[in-house]
Amino acid sequence: MLVSSVPLPTLRRLPRYYQYLARLRNAGQDQVSAAHMAEVLGVHHTQVRKDLAMAGCQGRPKTGHKVAELIATIEGFLHWDSQSDAFLVGVGSLGTALLNYPGFDKAGARIVAAFDQDINKAGRKIGETLVLSMDKFTSLAERMHIAVGILTVPAEAAQATADLMVGSGIRAIWNFAPVALDLPKGIIVENLELFTSLALLLRRLSDSGSAAPES
Amino acid sequence: MLVSSVPLPTLRRLPRYYQYLARLRNAGQDQVSAAHMAEVLGVHHTQVRKDLAMAGCQGRPKTGHKVAELIATIEGFLHWDSQSDAFLVGVGSLGTALLNYPGFDKAGARIVAAFDQDINKAGRKIGETLVLSMDKFTSLAERMHIAVGILTVPAEAAQATADLMVGSGIRAIWNFAPVALDLPKGIIVENLELFTSLALLLRRLSDSGSAAPES
C-alpha cells in the first residue's frame, strides 16, 4: 500500500496505538476493543476502527482485538519488523541523546555509525555506536548502502551536511536542525521541530489567560 | 488575539519564518519580500502574506519588509520577547540534551531547575541548571509559580510525573515521553513524538520504492 493512499493523520496515530498496545501487552492484557482504545487515546472510535483497518487489522466486533495480533500487524505495516541502517551526523548534545535513546531499533532504525566534524570525537563510542570522522562519510555510506541520515548538526551546518548526505546516496533525512532544507525532488525529509513545538506550547499557555509570561 | 482565532498551521509556520529571518539578519540582509520568503521556504506567497498579517506584520507591497521589523513582530506575537520559567523532570539522555541545547531562552522558555528521581543526580549542574531531588518539586513549583513542565522521563513514569506537575500548579506540559497523557481539562500539552516522526520517515522511504528496508 502506498503512503499516498494512507492519510498522514492515520500514519501519525498508528505509532500511538502501538505504544498503548505495547503497554497493555506488558501489563499482561490479551484483548482490547477499538472503543476502549478510542476512549483512552482520545480519538473517535470510528476513527480508530478506520485506522486499524487501513493498517490491515481484521475487525472483531464482538470479541475485541487480540493485543498481540494488533501489535504484529501495526509493526508490519510501519515496517518496524525490519530495520533501516542509519548514519547520524552531529554528535553534540542532541546527537548524543539520540545515540543513547532506547528503542530506536524497535522503531525500525539502527544507527550504525555517527559522524562529527570535530576530529577529537572520532574513535569514541557513544552507547553502542562508534563516532567517525566526516571524511569517511561518503565512502562508508555508499559501501553500506545507507538510505537514512539523521541530522543533528547546528543550524548553520545543516544544509551543507544534508547536501553531503544526498551526495552519498542517502534518500531520507530526519532533520533536527531548525532549518528548512533545500533538497532535490524525491529526497524524503521529516523535520523534528523542537522550537516550533515549544513555541506552540507557550503561545497556547499565554492565550489561556491567567499566566501570561512575565516580561 | 486568542489562539483559537489563529490557525494552527500559521502558528507552526511562524517559527520557521522567524528562523529564516534570523539567518538573513545574521547575514546582514535588511529587506525581504514575502514572495522571496515564500520561494525559499516552499510556502505559497499568499499564505506567507496571510501568516505575517495575522502575526501583526504590516504589508509593504512595493518596498518589501524590513527584516528587523518582521523579527520583532513575530517575537512579540509568539511571546518570545518574554520568558516563561520551566521545570524539567527526567535527567536522562534526552533531558540532559535539552538542558545543554542552545537557544531555549530565545524561544521563550528558561529551564530554571531540573529534577530526577535518582537522588544521586541531585546537586549536579547540567549546563547552567541545577538538578534537584523530586521531593522538592511541588514546594518549589508552587513558590516560584512555575507554569511550564518539560517531561523527559521514561514512558512508564510519564503519567505519574504529569499528575505531579499538574498537582503542583503547572498548566502546560511539553511531553517527550511516547505516551498519550490523560490530564484534566484546561491543561495544555504539546507532544514531541520522536518515534512517530521516525516512523513516518521510514514508512515514506519504504513506499518510495527502491530501498525497502532489509528484513
Short mmCIF file of C-alpha atoms in Angstrom, two decimals:
data_model
loop_
_atom_site.label_atom_id
_atom_site.label_comp_id
_atom_site.label_asym_id
_atom_site.label_seq_id
_atom_site.Cartn_x
_atom_site.Cartn_y
_atom_site.Cartn_z
CA MET A 1 0.00 0.00 0.00
CA LEU A 2 1.44 3.34 -1.00
CA VAL A 3 1.77 6.09 1.55
CA SER A 4 -0.24 8.33 -0.72
CA SER A 5 -3.25 6.10 -0.15
CA VAL A 6 -2.93 6.28 3.65
CA PRO A 7 -3.84 9.63 5.21
CA LEU A 8 -1.00 11.27 7.08
CA PRO A 9 -3.06 11.56 10.31
CA THR A 10 -3.52 7.78 10.26
CA LEU A 11 0.23 7.31 9.91
CA ARG A 12 0.68 9.66 12.84
CA ARG A 13 -1.82 7.84 15.05
CA LEU A 14 -0.64 4.28 14.40
CA PRO A 15 2.56 4.65 16.49
CA ARG A 16 0.42 5.97 19.35
CA TYR A 17 -1.84 2.94 19.12
CA TYR A 18 1.26 0.79 19.01
CA GLN A 19 2.72 2.30 22.15
CA TYR A 20 -0.54 1.96 24.01
CA LEU A 21 -0.88 -1.67 22.89
CA ALA A 22 2.67 -2.39 23.96
CA ARG A 23 1.82 -1.08 27.41
CA LEU A 24 -1.24 -3.35 27.53
CA ARG A 25 0.87 -6.31 26.50
CA ASN A 26 3.46 -5.52 29.15
CA ALA A 27 0.66 -5.32 31.69
CA GLY A 28 -0.45 -8.80 30.63
CA GLN A 29 -3.67 -7.80 28.86
CA ASP A 30 -4.63 -10.04 25.91
CA GLN A 31 -7.73 -8.41 24.47
CA VAL A 32 -8.74 -4.86 23.69
CA SER A 33 -11.66 -3.21 21.92
CA ALA A 34 -11.38 -0.34 19.49
CA ALA A 35 -13.89 1.52 21.69
CA HIS A 36 -11.60 1.21 24.68
CA MET A 37 -8.56 2.37 22.73
CA ALA A 38 -10.60 5.29 21.43
CA GLU A 39 -11.55 6.36 24.91
CA VAL A 40 -8.06 6.10 26.39
CA LEU A 41 -6.34 7.79 23.47
CA GLY A 42 -8.92 10.48 22.90
CA VAL A 43 -9.64 9.53 19.29
CA HIS A 44 -13.16 8.90 17.98
CA HIS A 45 -13.94 5.18 17.88
CA THR A 46 -14.90 5.16 14.21
CA GLN A 47 -11.53 6.74 13.51
CA VAL A 48 -9.70 4.07 15.49
CA ARG A 49 -11.52 1.37 13.54
CA LYS A 50 -10.71 3.03 10.22
CA ASP A 51 -7.05 3.45 11.15
CA LEU A 52 -6.72 -0.17 12.23
CA ALA A 53 -8.44 -1.36 9.08
CA MET A 54 -6.08 0.70 6.93
CA ALA A 55 -3.13 -0.92 8.67
CA GLY A 56 -4.63 -4.29 7.80
CA CYS A 57 -6.02 -5.25 11.21
CA GLN A 58 -9.07 -7.51 11.00
CA GLY A 59 -12.20 -6.21 12.69
CA ARG A 60 -13.63 -8.34 15.51
CA PRO A 61 -16.78 -6.53 16.54
CA LYS A 62 -17.85 -8.93 19.29
CA THR A 63 -14.71 -10.34 20.84
CA GLY A 64 -12.42 -7.36 20.51
CA HIS A 65 -8.90 -7.45 19.12
CA LYS A 66 -6.08 -9.64 20.27
CA VAL A 67 -3.41 -7.27 21.56
CA ALA A 68 -0.53 -9.34 20.16
CA GLU A 69 -2.17 -9.52 16.74
CA LEU A 70 -2.71 -5.77 16.57
CA ILE A 71 0.88 -5.14 17.57
CA ALA A 72 2.24 -7.52 14.92
CA THR A 73 0.02 -6.05 12.20
CA ILE A 74 0.95 -2.44 13.00
CA GLU A 75 4.63 -3.38 13.24
CA GLY A 76 4.46 -4.92 9.82
CA PHE A 77 2.54 -2.03 8.33
CA LEU A 78 5.05 0.52 9.67
CA HIS A 79 7.97 -1.73 8.72
CA TRP A 80 9.03 -1.79 12.34
CA ASP A 81 9.58 -5.52 12.00
CA SER A 82 12.57 -4.77 9.80
CA GLN A 83 15.35 -2.24 10.23
CA SER A 84 16.89 0.50 8.19
CA ASP A 85 20.51 1.31 8.83
CA ALA A 86 21.09 4.99 9.54
CA PHE A 87 24.07 7.32 9.83
CA LEU A 88 23.88 10.17 12.32
CA VAL A 89 25.82 13.40 11.77
CA GLY A 90 26.41 15.85 14.61
CA VAL A 91 27.46 14.36 17.93
CA GLY A 92 26.52 17.35 20.08
CA SER A 93 24.07 17.18 22.96
CA LEU A 94 21.09 16.22 20.82
CA GLY A 95 23.00 13.70 18.72
CA THR A 96 24.41 12.14 21.86
CA ALA A 97 20.94 11.93 23.36
CA LEU A 98 19.63 10.11 20.30
CA LEU A 99 22.56 7.69 20.37
CA ASN A 100 21.70 6.93 23.99
CA TYR A 101 17.94 6.87 23.46
CA PRO A 102 16.44 3.44 23.96
CA GLY A 103 14.10 1.92 21.46
CA PHE A 104 15.22 3.13 18.06
CA ASP A 105 15.86 -0.39 16.83
CA LYS A 106 12.31 -1.25 17.77
CA ALA A 107 11.13 1.74 15.77
CA GLY A 108 12.83 0.43 12.67
CA ALA A 109 16.11 2.34 12.60
CA ARG A 110 19.54 1.21 13.67
CA ILE A 111 22.17 3.91 13.94
CA VAL A 112 25.19 2.04 12.65
CA ALA A 113 27.67 4.92 12.78
CA ALA A 114 27.88 8.54 13.93
CA PHE A 115 29.97 11.35 12.46
CA ASP A 116 31.22 14.68 13.70
CA GLN A 117 33.42 17.33 12.19
CA ASP A 118 35.29 17.58 15.47
CA ILE A 119 38.06 15.06 14.87
CA ASN A 120 38.62 14.81 18.61
CA LYS A 121 35.33 12.96 18.84
CA ALA A 122 36.38 10.34 16.28
CA GLY A 123 37.07 6.95 17.81
CA ARG A 124 34.76 7.47 20.78
CA LYS A 125 31.89 5.14 21.39
CA ILE A 126 28.52 6.57 22.47
CA GLY A 127 26.22 3.84 23.65
CA GLU A 128 26.88 1.12 21.10
CA THR A 129 27.79 3.46 18.28
CA LEU A 130 31.25 4.43 17.08
CA VAL A 131 31.94 8.07 16.14
CA LEU A 132 33.90 8.51 12.91
CA SER A 133 35.43 11.50 11.19
CA MET A 134 33.47 13.20 8.41
CA ASP A 135 35.94 12.25 5.69
CA LYS A 136 34.79 8.65 6.00
CA PHE A 137 31.12 9.53 5.49
CA THR A 138 30.64 9.20 1.75
CA SER A 139 32.69 6.07 1.14
CA LEU A 140 31.07 4.24 4.06
CA ALA A 141 27.53 5.38 3.21
CA GLU A 142 27.97 4.20 -0.35
CA ARG A 143 29.56 0.92 0.59
CA MET A 144 26.91 0.14 3.22
CA HIS A 145 24.02 1.41 1.05
CA ILE A 146 22.82 3.71 3.83
CA ALA A 147 19.44 5.22 2.99
CA VAL A 148 18.66 7.14 6.19
CA GLY A 149 20.53 10.14 7.59
CA ILE A 150 19.90 11.68 10.98
CA LEU A 151 20.86 15.35 11.03
CA THR A 152 21.71 16.77 14.46
CA VAL A 153 24.21 19.44 13.48
CA PRO A 154 23.80 23.15 14.32
CA ALA A 155 21.52 25.19 12.06
CA GLU A 156 24.36 26.80 10.14
CA ALA A 157 25.84 23.44 9.14
CA ALA A 158 22.54 21.74 8.30
CA GLN A 159 22.22 22.48 4.58
CA ALA A 160 25.82 21.54 3.74
CA THR A 161 25.53 18.32 5.75
CA ALA A 162 22.24 17.43 4.08
CA ASP A 163 23.86 18.02 0.68
CA LEU A 164 26.68 15.67 1.66
CA MET A 165 24.15 13.05 2.74
CA VAL A 166 22.26 13.26 -0.54
CA GLY A 167 25.52 13.17 -2.49
CA SER A 168 26.40 9.97 -0.63
CA GLY A 169 23.22 8.16 -1.65
CA ILE A 170 21.05 8.92 1.37
CA ARG A 171 17.41 9.27 0.41
CA ALA A 172 15.65 10.02 3.69
CA ILE A 173 16.73 12.66 6.21
CA TRP A 174 15.47 13.02 9.76
CA ASN A 175 16.23 16.67 10.38
CA PHE A 176 16.58 18.05 13.91
CA ALA A 177 18.16 21.33 12.81
CA PRO A 178 15.77 24.31 12.93
CA VAL A 179 16.23 24.93 9.23
CA ALA A 180 14.08 24.25 6.19
CA LEU A 181 16.37 22.18 3.98
CA ASP A 182 16.52 22.77 0.26
CA LEU A 183 16.87 19.31 -1.31
CA PRO A 184 16.37 17.61 -4.67
CA LYS A 185 12.98 16.17 -5.51
CA GLY A 186 12.47 12.65 -4.27
CA ILE A 187 14.53 13.10 -1.12
CA ILE A 188 12.33 12.44 1.91
CA VAL A 189 12.61 14.77 4.88
CA GLU A 190 10.94 14.70 8.29
CA ASN A 191 11.64 17.81 10.35
CA LEU A 192 11.58 17.42 14.08
CA GLU A 193 10.82 20.98 15.06
CA LEU A 194 11.70 21.39 18.71
CA PHE A 195 11.36 25.15 18.75
CA THR A 196 8.07 25.11 16.89
CA SER A 197 6.64 22.66 19.35
CA LEU A 198 7.81 24.76 22.30
CA ALA A 199 6.51 27.92 20.67
CA LEU A 200 3.07 26.38 20.27
CA LEU A 201 3.01 25.30 23.90
CA LEU A 202 3.94 28.76 25.18
CA ARG A 203 1.61 30.54 22.81
CA ARG A 204 -1.31 28.37 23.91
CA LEU A 205 -0.37 28.88 27.56
CA SER A 206 -0.27 32.59 27.11
CA ASP A 207 -3.62 32.61 25.33
CA SER A 208 -5.17 30.53 28.07
CA GLY A 209 -5.12 33.64 30.13
CA SER A 210 -4.13 33.71 33.74
CA ALA A 211 -0.42 33.02 33.26
CA ALA A 212 0.97 35.38 30.68
CA PRO A 213 4.71 35.04 30.87
CA GLU A 214 6.42 37.76 32.83
CA SER A 215 8.23 40.29 30.72
CA MET B 1 -5.55 37.73 19.86
CA LEU B 2 -6.65 34.30 21.03
CA VAL B 3 -5.03 31.20 19.71
CA SER B 4 -8.41 29.94 18.60
CA SER B 5 -8.52 32.76 16.06
CA VAL B 6 -5.12 31.89 14.62
CA PRO B 7 -4.97 28.70 12.57
CA LEU B 8 -2.59 26.09 13.94
CA PRO B 9 -0.69 25.83 10.63
CA THR B 10 0.06 29.55 10.88
CA LEU B 11 1.39 29.06 14.39
CA ARG B 12 3.55 26.24 13.09
CA ARG B 13 4.93 28.28 10.20
CA LEU B 14 5.79 31.45 12.11
CA PRO B 15 8.80 29.94 13.90
CA ARG B 16 10.10 28.79 10.52
CA TYR B 17 9.78 32.31 9.14
CA TYR B 18 11.48 33.57 12.27
CA GLN B 19 14.43 31.24 11.86
CA TYR B 20 14.85 32.13 8.23
CA LEU B 21 14.64 35.85 9.04
CA ALA B 22 17.21 35.46 11.80
CA ARG B 23 19.56 33.87 9.29
CA LEU B 24 19.02 36.81 6.91
CA ARG B 25 19.72 39.25 9.72
CA ASN B 26 22.90 37.39 10.66
CA ALA B 27 23.96 37.55 7.02
CA GLY B 28 23.46 41.33 7.10
CA GLN B 29 20.33 41.48 4.92
CA ASP B 30 17.92 44.34 5.77
CA GLN B 31 14.98 43.82 3.45
CA VAL B 32 12.97 40.82 2.32
CA SER B 33 9.82 40.31 0.29
CA ALA B 34 7.04 37.88 1.16
CA ALA B 35 7.49 36.42 -2.33
CA HIS B 36 11.14 35.66 -1.65
CA MET B 37 10.35 34.07 1.72
CA ALA B 38 7.63 32.03 0.03
CA GLU B 39 10.04 30.69 -2.55
CA VAL B 40 12.82 29.80 -0.13
CA LEU B 41 10.52 28.21 2.43
CA GLY B 42 8.28 26.41 -0.01
CA VAL B 43 5.07 28.08 1.15
CA HIS B 44 2.65 29.80 -1.24
CA HIS B 45 3.22 33.56 -1.25
CA THR B 46 -0.40 34.43 -0.43
CA GLN B 47 -0.07 32.15 2.58
CA VAL B 48 3.12 33.88 3.73
CA ARG B 49 1.36 37.27 3.46
CA LYS B 50 -1.66 35.98 5.38
CA ASP B 51 0.53 34.45 8.11
CA LEU B 52 2.56 37.64 8.52
CA ALA B 53 -0.60 39.74 8.63
CA MET B 54 -2.07 37.50 11.33
CA ALA B 55 1.07 37.97 13.39
CA GLY B 56 0.57 41.72 13.03
CA CYS B 57 3.23 42.46 10.43
CA GLN B 58 2.40 45.44 8.23
CA GLY B 59 2.31 44.73 4.49
CA ARG B 60 4.69 46.72 2.30
CA PRO B 61 3.86 45.68 -1.24
CA LYS B 62 6.48 47.80 -3.03
CA THR B 63 9.47 48.06 -0.75
CA GLY B 64 9.35 44.67 0.93
CA HIS B 65 9.57 44.06 4.65
CA LYS B 66 12.29 45.22 6.98
CA VAL B 67 13.88 42.05 8.36
CA ALA B 68 14.36 43.50 11.86
CA GLU B 69 10.73 44.64 11.99
CA LEU B 70 9.41 41.23 10.97
CA ILE B 71 11.59 39.54 13.58
CA ALA B 72 10.41 41.85 16.35
CA THR B 73 6.75 41.47 15.39
CA ILE B 74 6.91 37.68 15.24
CA GLU B 75 8.84 37.58 18.52
CA GLY B 76 6.16 39.64 20.18
CA PHE B 77 3.34 37.59 18.68
CA LEU B 78 4.88 34.31 19.84
CA HIS B 79 5.81 35.83 23.21
CA TRP B 80 9.43 35.05 22.51
CA ASP B 81 10.32 38.52 23.76
CA SER B 82 9.39 37.37 27.25
CA GLN B 83 10.24 34.19 29.10
CA SER B 84 8.36 31.50 30.92
CA ASP B 85 10.15 29.68 33.69
CA ALA B 86 10.06 25.92 33.28
CA PHE B 87 10.91 22.86 35.37
CA LEU B 88 12.28 19.80 33.63
CA VAL B 89 11.72 16.31 35.06
CA GLY B 90 13.83 13.38 33.90
CA VAL B 91 17.56 13.97 33.58
CA GLY B 92 18.30 11.02 31.30
CA SER B 93 19.88 11.35 27.89
CA LEU B 94 17.07 13.38 26.40
CA GLY B 95 16.65 15.65 29.42
CA THR B 96 20.37 16.25 29.51
CA ALA B 97 20.36 17.10 25.83
CA LEU B 98 17.62 19.66 26.35
CA LEU B 99 19.47 21.20 29.29
CA ASN B 100 22.51 21.56 27.04
CA TYR B 101 20.56 22.68 24.00
CA PRO B 102 21.30 26.23 22.99
CA GLY B 103 18.57 28.72 22.28
CA PHE B 104 15.70 27.84 24.59
CA ASP B 105 15.81 31.21 26.31
CA LYS B 106 15.42 32.80 22.89
CA ALA B 107 12.42 30.57 22.25
CA GLY B 108 10.70 31.87 25.35
CA ALA B 109 11.46 29.23 27.96
CA ARG B 110 14.06 29.24 30.68
CA ILE B 111 14.64 25.93 32.43
CA VAL B 112 15.20 27.13 35.98
CA ALA B 113 15.56 23.73 37.63
CA ALA B 114 15.72 20.05 36.70
CA PHE B 115 14.53 17.07 38.74
CA ASP B 116 15.25 13.39 38.72
CA GLN B 117 14.10 10.52 40.89
CA ASP B 118 17.68 9.24 41.04
CA ILE B 119 18.89 11.06 44.14
CA ASN B 120 22.48 10.53 43.04
CA LYS B 121 21.87 13.11 40.35
CA ALA B 122 20.69 15.73 42.83
CA GLY B 123 23.20 18.52 43.30
CA ARG B 124 24.75 18.15 39.85
CA LYS B 125 24.74 21.01 37.44
CA ILE B 126 23.98 20.36 33.78
CA GLY B 127 24.78 23.37 31.66
CA GLU B 128 23.54 26.19 33.85
CA THR B 129 20.81 24.19 35.51
CA LEU B 130 20.88 22.54 38.92
CA VAL B 131 19.40 19.06 39.35
CA LEU B 132 17.21 18.68 42.46
CA SER B 133 15.55 15.71 44.08
CA MET B 134 11.88 15.04 43.31
CA ASP B 135 10.71 15.76 46.86
CA LYS B 136 11.45 19.44 46.30
CA PHE B 137 9.32 19.63 43.17
CA THR B 138 5.93 20.69 44.46
CA SER B 139 7.01 23.23 47.05
CA LEU B 140 9.42 24.92 44.63
CA ALA B 141 6.98 24.89 41.73
CA GLU B 142 4.31 26.48 43.87
CA ARG B 143 6.63 29.06 45.42
CA MET B 144 8.09 30.05 42.02
CA HIS B 145 4.70 29.93 40.24
CA ILE B 146 6.08 27.61 37.57
CA ALA B 147 3.58 27.20 34.72
CA VAL B 148 5.59 25.06 32.29
CA GLY B 149 6.78 21.48 32.81
CA ILE B 150 9.12 19.62 30.48
CA LEU B 151 8.59 15.88 30.70
CA THR B 152 11.57 13.75 29.68
CA VAL B 153 11.03 10.70 31.89
CA PRO B 154 10.65 7.15 30.53
CA ALA B 155 7.23 6.18 29.21
CA GLU B 156 6.24 4.20 32.29
CA ALA B 157 6.81 7.19 34.59
CA ALA B 158 5.20 9.80 32.36
CA GLN B 159 1.62 9.77 33.61
CA ALA B 160 2.55 9.88 37.30
CA THR B 161 5.03 12.69 36.68
CA ALA B 162 2.50 14.66 34.68
CA ASP B 163 0.00 14.24 37.53
CA LEU B 164 2.59 15.58 39.94
CA MET B 165 3.20 18.56 37.68
CA VAL B 166 -0.48 19.37 37.44
CA GLY B 167 -0.88 18.94 41.19
CA SER B 168 1.94 21.44 41.66
CA GLY B 169 0.26 24.16 39.61
CA ILE B 170 1.84 23.51 36.22
CA ARG B 171 -0.56 24.28 33.40
CA ALA B 172 1.45 23.49 30.27
CA ILE B 173 3.40 20.29 29.67
CA TRP B 174 5.94 19.71 26.94
CA ASN B 175 5.84 15.94 26.70
CA PHE B 176 8.71 13.97 25.22
CA ALA B 177 7.54 10.62 26.56
CA PRO B 178 5.93 8.39 23.92
CA VAL B 179 2.69 8.27 25.85
CA ALA B 180 -0.67 9.98 25.44
CA LEU B 181 -1.17 11.70 28.79
CA ASP B 182 -4.52 11.71 30.48
CA LEU B 183 -4.87 15.15 32.07
CA PRO B 184 -7.59 17.44 33.39
CA LYS B 185 -9.32 19.83 31.04
CA GLY B 186 -7.51 23.11 30.62
CA ILE B 187 -4.02 21.64 30.93
CA ILE B 188 -2.07 22.34 27.75
CA VAL B 189 0.05 19.57 26.28
CA GLU B 190 2.39 19.50 23.31
CA ASN B 191 3.68 16.06 22.49
CA LEU B 192 7.03 15.84 20.83
CA GLU B 193 6.68 12.49 19.15
CA LEU B 194 10.13 11.26 18.23
CA PHE B 195 9.06 7.77 17.29
CA THR B 196 6.11 8.97 15.24
CA SER B 197 8.35 11.27 13.28
CA LEU B 198 10.85 8.49 12.63
CA ALA B 199 8.09 6.07 11.72
CA LEU B 200 6.75 8.50 9.12
CA LEU B 201 10.20 8.95 7.62
CA LEU B 202 10.80 5.20 7.31
CA ARG B 203 7.33 4.49 6.01
CA ARG B 204 7.69 7.14 3.32
CA LEU B 205 11.15 5.80 2.42
CA SER B 206 9.82 2.30 2.12
CA ASP B 207 6.91 3.46 -0.03
CA SER B 208 9.25 5.37 -2.30
CA GLY B 209 10.31 2.03 -3.64
CA SER B 210 13.87 1.17 -4.40
CA ALA B 211 15.04 0.96 -0.81
CA ALA B 212 12.68 -1.19 1.16
CA PRO B 213 14.38 -1.86 4.47
CA GLU B 214 16.08 -5.22 4.66
CA SER B 215 14.27 -7.80 6.69
#
